């Protein structure tokens, strides 16, 4: 009985059909080409080593925009253009310091994106430690004049580190306003890090709420957080000195970078693929998100090198400022909506360049089931890509997708084990990327792009 | 219709049953424990950093044996013992050098395990380059007095790097004897490396054939191989100087390390789990195979920490000399056969400590199908472990399994992308291992061990 079931599954999976065999042959070509002559890794080297990190609004971000445009222009796209977008530019400033007093023991910190500065003199205050923001209100007036220190450890138990990140990340964004409302003078937030044993602080976006006084909002590394917590247990009156000079610098005129490869049969049907070109201002923005932009570009380049002619229009988008405002994705969505474009599918890569594991899919359960039956078998055994599950789109697609509720969206999922160890830190550098893992992801992206171009009507009908 | 299919699959998978839910709860505990308090990573640090590499027969290998025994004795095993085994000890010697003449351009080389030396003066000879050993015979007498240089590039197109390794590895083992038979003076073998852009030579075992003169057998790094090939294209009369001082040092008395955790219900049914404790004599033997021994030990320790009581006897085996003779596995098999033991299942870990992907299974197709239906769903979505395919056992299990043809064998499969970049090189060090990836593998191993202990009769009946 088991053998019969297996045979039935193979037939259902389309591997027994001529079309399934053609797809399989095409994917072998894609994988060979990507491993043998893929350029994502060398392009990533340039983006990270020559340009470096590139926070939206900075000169480096604009350098990345212009270099990306020239890279796209070197390929046989039908059209390459910049899409103007204004972003608020936040600058970290020269100094970031934190010490436990009176021992002067240093704490490793990084201001959160959007934080105001402490002023040149810095500030010194007692510390109130909580694990959850909800505990703050119970402390009432005791919060006034203090540094709020949210010290919630990472949930280590989950293989899916993205879920662990999600469990704590709202405290990063909501925290400064909630602390300020109760009269706190600064917000110290334990880094969202899957490593509990290193002392690298992780930055990330936060936000203030209009009408509530802004306070400095600063990430503290895991080991430093444990150190501070121990000092507070010993002496609850322990004070901390904080100094940072970050500030908003106003609006800067910048761009999304877009390239189009026109469809030969249904040019009005658009498949959007891409990721964000900006990064945080520490490390080199390698896994977040150099691999995403250089990977999606190389997926298209691989199909071009194979002489492929797309049926539908494939549009590559490098979004500006995913990290600190999402203005690029908003602009992309507004422009596409104004033209009433028919975006039939979207792929986003913004979860690192580790070994590819699959795609989260924003679509009906019926469509996901169809994909599991027809496409998963093409990827699973030979190429080690096997996750095709209903899930959320990437951040940028999710934002512009508000205008396109029927677009089927794929969120590329590389292996999740290492991502949140280096995410938003000085450790996110070119050397943390493995060439074979990256090019394997390029091949997975190119394969999905090919299958969507050929058969997207099967999951949108 | 698709929804019905999905429900049926869930029911078939046992997730709807009470037993399936119990297994699922147990696996959550295993994963939490492994990530939160796993000790594989810190034990690996000791093995690699304090002991270091440990070729069979060396003092370091015996130090690893004794330390492993004391580590096992610190846990509540019922019995810990050494199993005596004699291994031939091969020593690399102090000097390994290679130059292109007359330019004196250095080539990065490592003698292959088992190679004889060139003598103190070294040797200089012309070079005959081929891609395949089969081409050698066509050259006939031209081989005499020359260095045979086998320069077959790695097949980059495969995600499954183990297959690419297998495509070329027989030329490493058969090459020296075939070259010597035709009168060659040395054998220079392009390293089995998935990286084409680095200059790290990869060692590995080779063998001579009785009755044919032995010649020095040396691995050359990928970039050096390309350099030498270019020099030969420019001038086919180019000569190479080679010097190495390696030699066999006779038999050394050493040990397998074994620990037993006695079954409470069926103590005579044994599940063997483990990997090889020896390594090559370069790097630190981290992924090959420090992660395998420290990982399988920690899988058992995790179950112990959870208060688990096994139904069957779980036997941990650290095999001696997988790399250069497999004597440990032979001894284990002979001893088990002599006692007519009932080894119902075996797990081996010898493919690195990268993110776990699944297990290759040596068993009937029916058993694999049962595992895919009942166990795979427990691993797949939550823990990202999804490969349960019929395949080969590990090297050690394969050797002793000759005496136990009915034992179901599981070969642990971590992600294959990075392994053959560092395999058998100076790059195989502790820093190449990620703690979360390693402990995720420990949890996968512990989960499989638990399922086998509970339900092995389902796949052996």
PDB file of N, CA, C and O in Angstrom, chain B residues 117-145:
ATOM      1  N   UNK B 117      57.443   9.109   2.172  1.00  0.00           N
ATOM      2  CA  UNK B 117      58.147  10.370   1.943  1.00  0.00           C
ATOM      3  C   UNK B 117      59.005  10.331   0.690  1.00  0.00           C
ATOM      4  O   UNK B 117      59.211   9.273   0.092  1.00  0.00           O
ATOM      5  N   UNK B 118      59.482  11.503   0.312  1.00  0.00           N
ATOM      6  CA  UNK B 118      60.348  11.611  -0.874  1.00  0.00           C
ATOM      7  C   UNK B 118      61.801  11.329  -0.540  1.00  0.00           C
ATOM      8  O   UNK B 118      62.646  11.268  -1.434  1.00  0.00           O
ATOM      9  N   UNK B 119      62.085  11.200   0.756  1.00  0.00           N
ATOM     10  CA  UNK B 119      63.489  11.232   1.180  1.00  0.00           C
ATOM     11  C   UNK B 119      63.881  12.662   1.464  1.00  0.00           C
ATOM     12  O   UNK B 119      63.232  13.602   0.989  1.00  0.00           O
ATOM     13  N   UNK B 120      64.933  12.829   2.241  1.00  0.00           N
ATOM     14  CA  UNK B 120      65.319  14.171   2.717  1.00  0.00           C
ATOM     15  C   UNK B 120      65.674  15.127   1.593  1.00  0.00           C
ATOM     16  O   UNK B 120      65.492  16.331   1.690  1.00  0.00           O
ATOM     17  N   UNK B 121      66.208  14.583   0.496  1.00  0.00           N
ATOM     18  CA  UNK B 121      66.642  15.457  -0.605  1.00  0.00           C
ATOM     19  C   UNK B 121      65.470  15.930  -1.453  1.00  0.00           C
ATOM     20  O   UNK B 121      65.604  16.869  -2.238  1.00  0.00           O
ATOM     21  N   UNK B 122      64.307  15.310  -1.293  1.00  0.00           N
ATOM     22  CA  UNK B 122      63.190  15.648  -2.168  1.00  0.00           C
ATOM     23  C   UNK B 122      63.394  15.041  -3.543  1.00  0.00           C
ATOM     24  O   UNK B 122      64.361  14.305  -3.777  1.00  0.00           O
ATOM     25  N   UNK B 123      62.457  15.344  -4.450  1.00  0.00           N
ATOM     26  CA  UNK B 123      62.633  14.851  -5.815  1.00  0.00           C
ATOM     27  C   UNK B 123      62.185  15.924  -6.786  1.00  0.00           C
ATOM     28  O   UNK B 123      61.315  16.744  -6.487  1.00  0.00           O
ATOM     29  N   UNK B 124      62.804  15.929  -7.951  1.00  0.00           N
ATOM     30  CA  UNK B 124      62.439  16.874  -9.005  1.00  0.00           C
ATOM     31  C   UNK B 124      62.155  16.062 -10.254  1.00  0.00           C
ATOM     32  O   UNK B 124      62.931  15.168 -10.616  1.00  0.00           O
ATOM     33  N   UNK B 125      61.030  16.358 -10.905  1.00  0.00           N
ATOM     34  CA  UNK B 125      60.686  15.610 -12.118  1.00  0.00           C
ATOM     35  C   UNK B 125      59.728  16.410 -12.976  1.00  0.00           C
ATOM     36  O   UNK B 125      59.099  17.363 -12.514  1.00  0.00           O
ATOM     37  N   UNK B 126      59.646  16.012 -14.227  1.00  0.00           N
ATOM     38  CA  UNK B 126      58.622  16.570 -15.106  1.00  0.00           C
ATOM     39  C   UNK B 126      57.249  16.061 -14.664  1.00  0.00           C
ATOM     40  O   UNK B 126      57.147  15.083 -13.924  1.00  0.00           O
ATOM     41  N   UNK B 127      56.245  16.730 -15.179  1.00  0.00           N
ATOM     42  CA  UNK B 127      54.884  16.465 -14.714  1.00  0.00           C
ATOM     43  C   UNK B 127      54.013  16.041 -15.883  1.00  0.00           C
ATOM     44  O   UNK B 127      54.093  16.634 -16.970  1.00  0.00           O
ATOM     45  N   UNK B 128      53.189  15.026 -15.656  1.00  0.00           N
ATOM     46  CA  UNK B 128      52.219  14.648 -16.674  1.00  0.00           C
ATOM     47  C   UNK B 128      50.825  14.876 -16.097  1.00  0.00           C
ATOM     48  O   UNK B 128      50.465  14.325 -15.070  1.00  0.00           O
ATOM     49  N   UNK B 129      50.072  15.798 -16.721  1.00  0.00           N
ATOM     50  CA  UNK B 129      48.762  16.190 -16.178  1.00  0.00           C
ATOM     51  C   UNK B 129      47.640  15.448 -16.889  1.00  0.00           C
ATOM     52  O   UNK B 129      47.589  15.419 -18.114  1.00  0.00           O
ATOM     53  N   UNK B 130      46.747  14.864 -16.096  1.00  0.00           N
ATOM     54  CA  UNK B 130      45.535  14.252 -16.651  1.00  0.00           C
ATOM     55  C   UNK B 130      44.355  14.643 -15.778  1.00  0.00           C
ATOM     56  O   UNK B 130      44.521  15.136 -14.665  1.00  0.00           O
ATOM     57  N   UNK B 131      43.155  14.438 -16.320  1.00  0.00           N
ATOM     58  CA  UNK B 131      41.979  14.684 -15.495  1.00  0.00           C
ATOM     59  C   UNK B 131      41.502  13.370 -14.872  1.00  0.00           C
ATOM     60  O   UNK B 131      41.022  13.337 -13.747  1.00  0.00           O
ATOM     61  N   UNK B 132      41.648  12.302 -15.639  1.00  0.00           N
ATOM     62  CA  UNK B 132      41.179  10.986 -15.182  1.00  0.00           C
ATOM     63  C   UNK B 132      42.319   9.980 -15.216  1.00  0.00           C
ATOM     64  O   UNK B 132      43.151   9.989 -16.133  1.00  0.00           O
ATOM     65  N   UNK B 133      42.338   9.097 -14.255  1.00  0.00           N
ATOM     66  CA  UNK B 133      43.339   8.038 -14.225  1.00  0.00           C
ATOM     67  C   UNK B 133      43.291   7.205 -15.494  1.00  0.00           C
ATOM     68  O   UNK B 133      44.315   6.697 -15.962  1.00  0.00           O
ATOM     69  N   UNK B 134      42.077   7.087 -16.051  1.00  0.00           N
ATOM     70  CA  UNK B 134      41.943   6.248 -17.244  1.00  0.00           C
ATOM     71  C   UNK B 134      42.758   6.780 -18.421  1.00  0.00           C
ATOM     72  O   UNK B 134      43.121   6.035 -19.328  1.00  0.00           O
ATOM     73  N   UNK B 135      43.072   8.085 -18.393  1.00  0.00           N
ATOM     74  CA  UNK B 135      43.902   8.652 -19.476  1.00  0.00           C
ATOM     75  C   UNK B 135      45.353   8.213 -19.359  1.00  0.00           C
ATOM     76  O   UNK B 135      46.111   8.265 -20.326  1.00  0.00           O
ATOM     77  N   UNK B 136      45.748   7.820 -18.155  1.00  0.00           N
ATOM     78  CA  UNK B 136      47.167   7.532 -17.904  1.00  0.00           C
ATOM     79  C   UNK B 136      47.699   6.436 -18.814  1.00  0.00           C
ATOM     80  O   UNK B 136      48.804   6.539 -19.350  1.00  0.00           O
ATOM     81  N   UNK B 137      46.895   5.394 -18.945  1.00  0.00           N
ATOM     82  CA  UNK B 137      47.359   4.237 -19.719  1.00  0.00           C
ATOM     83  C   UNK B 137      47.657   4.610 -21.168  1.00  0.00           C
ATOM     84  O   UNK B 137      48.580   4.072 -21.787  1.00  0.00           O
ATOM     85  N   UNK B 138      46.880   5.613 -21.691  1.00  0.00           N
ATOM     86  CA  UNK B 138      47.148   6.044 -23.064  1.00  0.00           C
ATOM     87  C   UNK B 138      48.531   6.674 -23.206  1.00  0.00           C
ATOM     88  O   UNK B 138      49.126   6.662 -24.267  1.00  0.00           O
ATOM     89  N   UNK B 139      49.000   7.241 -22.091  1.00  0.00           N
ATOM     90  CA  UNK B 139      50.332   7.871 -22.149  1.00  0.00           C
ATOM     91  C   UNK B 139      51.446   6.844 -22.087  1.00  0.00           C
ATOM     92  O   UNK B 139      52.586   7.151 -22.414  1.00  0.00           O
ATOM     93  N   UNK B 140      51.133   5.641 -21.640  1.00  0.00           N
ATOM     94  CA  UNK B 140      52.087   4.524 -21.641  1.00  0.00           C
ATOM     95  C   UNK B 140      53.419   4.879 -21.040  1.00  0.00           C
ATOM     96  O   UNK B 140      53.492   5.351 -19.897  1.00  0.00           O
ATOM     97  N   UNK B 141      54.454   4.689 -21.795  1.00  0.00           N
ATOM     98  CA  UNK B 141      55.817   4.846 -21.291  1.00  0.00           C
ATOM     99  C   UNK B 141      56.163   6.282 -20.927  1.00  0.00           C
ATOM    100  O   UNK B 141      57.117   6.517 -20.178  1.00  0.00           O
ATOM    101  N   UNK B 142      55.391   7.235 -21.434  1.00  0.00           N
ATOM    102  CA  UNK B 142      55.661   8.645 -21.138  1.00  0.00           C
ATOM    103  C   UNK B 142      55.507   8.952 -19.653  1.00  0.00           C
ATOM    104  O   UNK B 142      55.981   9.972 -19.165  1.00  0.00           O
ATOM    105  N   UNK B 143      54.800   8.068 -18.924  1.00  0.00           N
ATOM    106  CA  UNK B 143      54.583   8.291 -17.496  1.00  0.00           C
ATOM    107  C   UNK B 143      55.852   8.031 -16.684  1.00  0.00           C
ATOM    108  O   UNK B 143      56.083   8.659 -15.645  1.00  0.00           O
ATOM    109  N   UNK B 144      56.679   7.127 -17.188  1.00  0.00           N
ATOM    110  CA  UNK B 144      57.859   6.686 -16.439  1.00  0.00           C
ATOM    111  C   UNK B 144      58.757   7.870 -16.039  1.00  0.00           C
ATOM    112  O   UNK B 144      59.053   8.731 -16.844  1.00  0.00           O
ATOM    113  N   UNK B 145      59.105   7.894 -14.758  1.00  0.00           N
ATOM    114  CA  UNK B 145      60.021   8.916 -14.258  1.00  0.00           C
ATOM    115  C   UNK B 145      59.362  10.264 -13.980  1.00  0.00           C
ATOM    116  O   UNK B 145      60.010  11.208 -13.547  1.00  0.00           O
TER     117      UNK B 145
END
